[in-house]
Amino acid sequence: MNTETRCYQFRTGDTVNHPDAVLAPSPLATPKEAAAFLRTSPNALSQMRYRGEGPTYVRTGRRILYRLSDLQAYVESNTVCAANRTGAA
């Protein structure tokens, strides 16, 4: 069984291995860090913001940041239980 972990370098200089990664010590994450947490791309997050979808974000001037608590809430709100699926065969 091969489990691949990816190493991410955060702006704080900390290096963290994913999937057990915790975001940088700051409660705010950059789009790149948020994308790594959600296992998507920064461009996908940008498109979600444009469409008014995706996790809640903070805008400070031109900078976009994500709260760790908002990312975790987004994951929780999009968790699907097998018993709740419609049309399951």
PDB file of C-alpha atoms in Angstrom:
ATOM      1  CA  MET A   1       0.000   0.000   0.000  1.00  0.00           C
ATOM      2  CA  ASN A   2       1.613   3.209  -1.196  1.00  0.00           C
ATOM      3  CA  THR A   3       0.487   6.342   0.604  1.00  0.00           C
ATOM      4  CA  GLU A   4       1.706   9.499  -1.035  1.00  0.00           C
ATOM      5  CA  THR A   5       2.223  12.582   1.084  1.00  0.00           C
ATOM      6  CA  ARG A   6       2.951  15.951  -0.379  1.00  0.00           C
ATOM      7  CA  CYS A   7       5.128  18.558   1.214  1.00  0.00           C
ATOM      8  CA  TYR A   8       3.894  22.164   1.228  1.00  0.00           C
ATOM      9  CA  GLN A   9       5.926  25.252   2.041  1.00  0.00           C
ATOM     10  CA  PHE A  10       3.871  27.961   3.719  1.00  0.00           C
ATOM     11  CA  ARG A  11       4.647  31.678   3.798  1.00  0.00           C
ATOM     12  CA  THR A  12       5.728  31.354   7.423  1.00  0.00           C
ATOM     13  CA  GLY A  13       8.573  29.101   6.289  1.00  0.00           C
ATOM     14  CA  ASP A  14       7.010  26.014   7.869  1.00  0.00           C
ATOM     15  CA  THR A  15       7.055  22.831   5.816  1.00  0.00           C
ATOM     16  CA  VAL A  16       4.117  20.494   6.361  1.00  0.00           C
ATOM     17  CA  ASN A  17       3.313  17.062   4.960  1.00  0.00           C
ATOM     18  CA  HIS A  18      -0.255  16.574   3.756  1.00  0.00           C
ATOM     19  CA  PRO A  19      -2.816  14.871   4.428  1.00  0.00           C
ATOM     20  CA  ASP A  20      -2.191  15.289   8.157  1.00  0.00           C
ATOM     21  CA  ALA A  21      -1.234  18.905   7.536  1.00  0.00           C
ATOM     22  CA  VAL A  22      -2.435  21.738   9.655  1.00  0.00           C
ATOM     23  CA  LEU A  23      -2.353  25.142   8.037  1.00  0.00           C
ATOM     24  CA  ALA A  24       0.234  27.724   8.977  1.00  0.00           C
ATOM     25  CA  PRO A  25       0.125  29.001  12.575  1.00  0.00           C
ATOM     26  CA  SER A  26      -1.893  31.978  11.355  1.00  0.00           C
ATOM     27  CA  PRO A  27      -5.650  31.387  11.352  1.00  0.00           C
ATOM     28  CA  LEU A  28      -5.653  32.860   7.825  1.00  0.00           C
ATOM     29  CA  ALA A  29      -4.548  30.951   4.735  1.00  0.00           C
ATOM     30  CA  THR A  30      -3.621  32.205   1.285  1.00  0.00           C
ATOM     31  CA  PRO A  31      -5.556  30.824  -1.714  1.00  0.00           C
ATOM     32  CA  LYS A  32      -2.625  28.509  -2.446  1.00  0.00           C
ATOM     33  CA  GLU A  33      -2.670  27.140   1.116  1.00  0.00           C
ATOM     34  CA  ALA A  34      -6.480  26.850   1.075  1.00  0.00           C
ATOM     35  CA  ALA A  35      -6.335  25.004  -2.250  1.00  0.00           C
ATOM     36  CA  ALA A  36      -3.802  22.548  -0.808  1.00  0.00           C
ATOM     37  CA  PHE A  37      -6.074  21.985   2.200  1.00  0.00           C
ATOM     38  CA  LEU A  38      -9.088  21.339  -0.072  1.00  0.00           C
ATOM     39  CA  ARG A  39      -7.000  19.402  -2.605  1.00  0.00           C
ATOM     40  CA  THR A  40      -7.967  21.665  -5.477  1.00  0.00           C
ATOM     41  CA  SER A  41      -6.236  24.457  -7.374  1.00  0.00           C
ATOM     42  CA  PRO A  42      -6.030  28.172  -6.625  1.00  0.00           C
ATOM     43  CA  ASN A  43      -7.721  28.755 -10.011  1.00  0.00           C
ATOM     44  CA  ALA A  44     -10.657  26.570  -8.965  1.00  0.00           C
ATOM     45  CA  LEU A  45     -11.027  28.638  -5.774  1.00  0.00           C
ATOM     46  CA  SER A  46     -10.944  31.809  -7.870  1.00  0.00           C
ATOM     47  CA  GLN A  47     -13.756  30.481 -10.060  1.00  0.00           C
ATOM     48  CA  MET A  48     -15.787  29.524  -6.962  1.00  0.00           C
ATOM     49  CA  ARG A  49     -15.416  33.085  -5.632  1.00  0.00           C
ATOM     50  CA  TYR A  50     -16.480  34.506  -9.008  1.00  0.00           C
ATOM     51  CA  ARG A  51     -19.609  32.315  -9.056  1.00  0.00           C
ATOM     52  CA  GLY A  52     -20.414  33.071  -5.401  1.00  0.00           C
ATOM     53  CA  GLU A  53     -19.717  29.488  -4.356  1.00  0.00           C
ATOM     54  CA  GLY A  54     -17.037  27.815  -2.278  1.00  0.00           C
ATOM     55  CA  PRO A  55     -15.740  28.583   1.181  1.00  0.00           C
ATOM     56  CA  THR A  56     -16.228  31.957   2.846  1.00  0.00           C
ATOM     57  CA  TYR A  57     -13.223  34.237   2.389  1.00  0.00           C
ATOM     58  CA  VAL A  58     -11.805  37.475   3.743  1.00  0.00           C
ATOM     59  CA  ARG A  59     -10.863  40.315   1.423  1.00  0.00           C
ATOM     60  CA  THR A  60      -8.311  42.805   2.709  1.00  0.00           C
ATOM     61  CA  GLY A  61      -7.665  45.264  -0.073  1.00  0.00           C
ATOM     62  CA  ARG A  62      -6.768  43.105  -3.070  1.00  0.00           C
ATOM     63  CA  ARG A  63      -5.650  40.175  -0.932  1.00  0.00           C
ATOM     64  CA  ILE A  64      -7.887  37.119  -0.505  1.00  0.00           C
ATOM     65  CA  LEU A  65      -7.494  35.029   2.644  1.00  0.00           C
ATOM     66  CA  TYR A  66      -9.388  32.079   4.108  1.00  0.00           C
ATOM     67  CA  ARG A  67     -10.017  31.338   7.787  1.00  0.00           C
ATOM     68  CA  LEU A  68      -9.139  27.780   8.770  1.00  0.00           C
ATOM     69  CA  SER A  69     -12.498  27.515  10.543  1.00  0.00           C
ATOM     70  CA  ASP A  70     -14.298  28.522   7.316  1.00  0.00           C
ATOM     71  CA  LEU A  71     -12.410  25.897   5.309  1.00  0.00           C
ATOM     72  CA  GLN A  72     -13.287  23.219   7.846  1.00  0.00           C
ATOM     73  CA  ALA A  73     -16.945  24.354   7.876  1.00  0.00           C
ATOM     74  CA  TYR A  74     -16.999  24.189   4.065  1.00  0.00           C
ATOM     75  CA  VAL A  75     -15.721  20.607   4.137  1.00  0.00           C
ATOM     76  CA  GLU A  76     -18.302  19.661   6.790  1.00  0.00           C
ATOM     77  CA  SER A  77     -21.162  21.268   4.868  1.00  0.00           C
ATOM     78  CA  ASN A  78     -20.181  19.369   1.714  1.00  0.00           C
ATOM     79  CA  THR A  79     -19.770  15.974   3.347  1.00  0.00           C
ATOM     80  CA  VAL A  80     -22.177  13.441   1.875  1.00  0.00           C
ATOM     81  CA  CYS A  81     -23.304  10.391   3.815  1.00  0.00           C
ATOM     82  CA  ALA A  82     -24.063   7.307   1.747  1.00  0.00           C
ATOM     83  CA  ALA A  83     -27.485   6.934   3.409  1.00  0.00           C
ATOM     84  CA  ASN A  84     -28.451  10.476   2.346  1.00  0.00           C
ATOM     85  CA  ARG A  85     -27.736  10.030  -1.354  1.00  0.00           C
ATOM     86  CA  THR A  86     -30.708   9.847  -3.681  1.00  0.00           C
ATOM     87  CA  GLY A  87     -30.808   7.290  -6.448  1.00  0.00           C
ATOM     88  CA  ALA A  88     -28.115   5.091  -4.915  1.00  0.00           C
ATOM     89  CA  ALA A  89     -28.098   1.639  -6.466  1.00  0.00           C
TER      90      ALA A  89
END
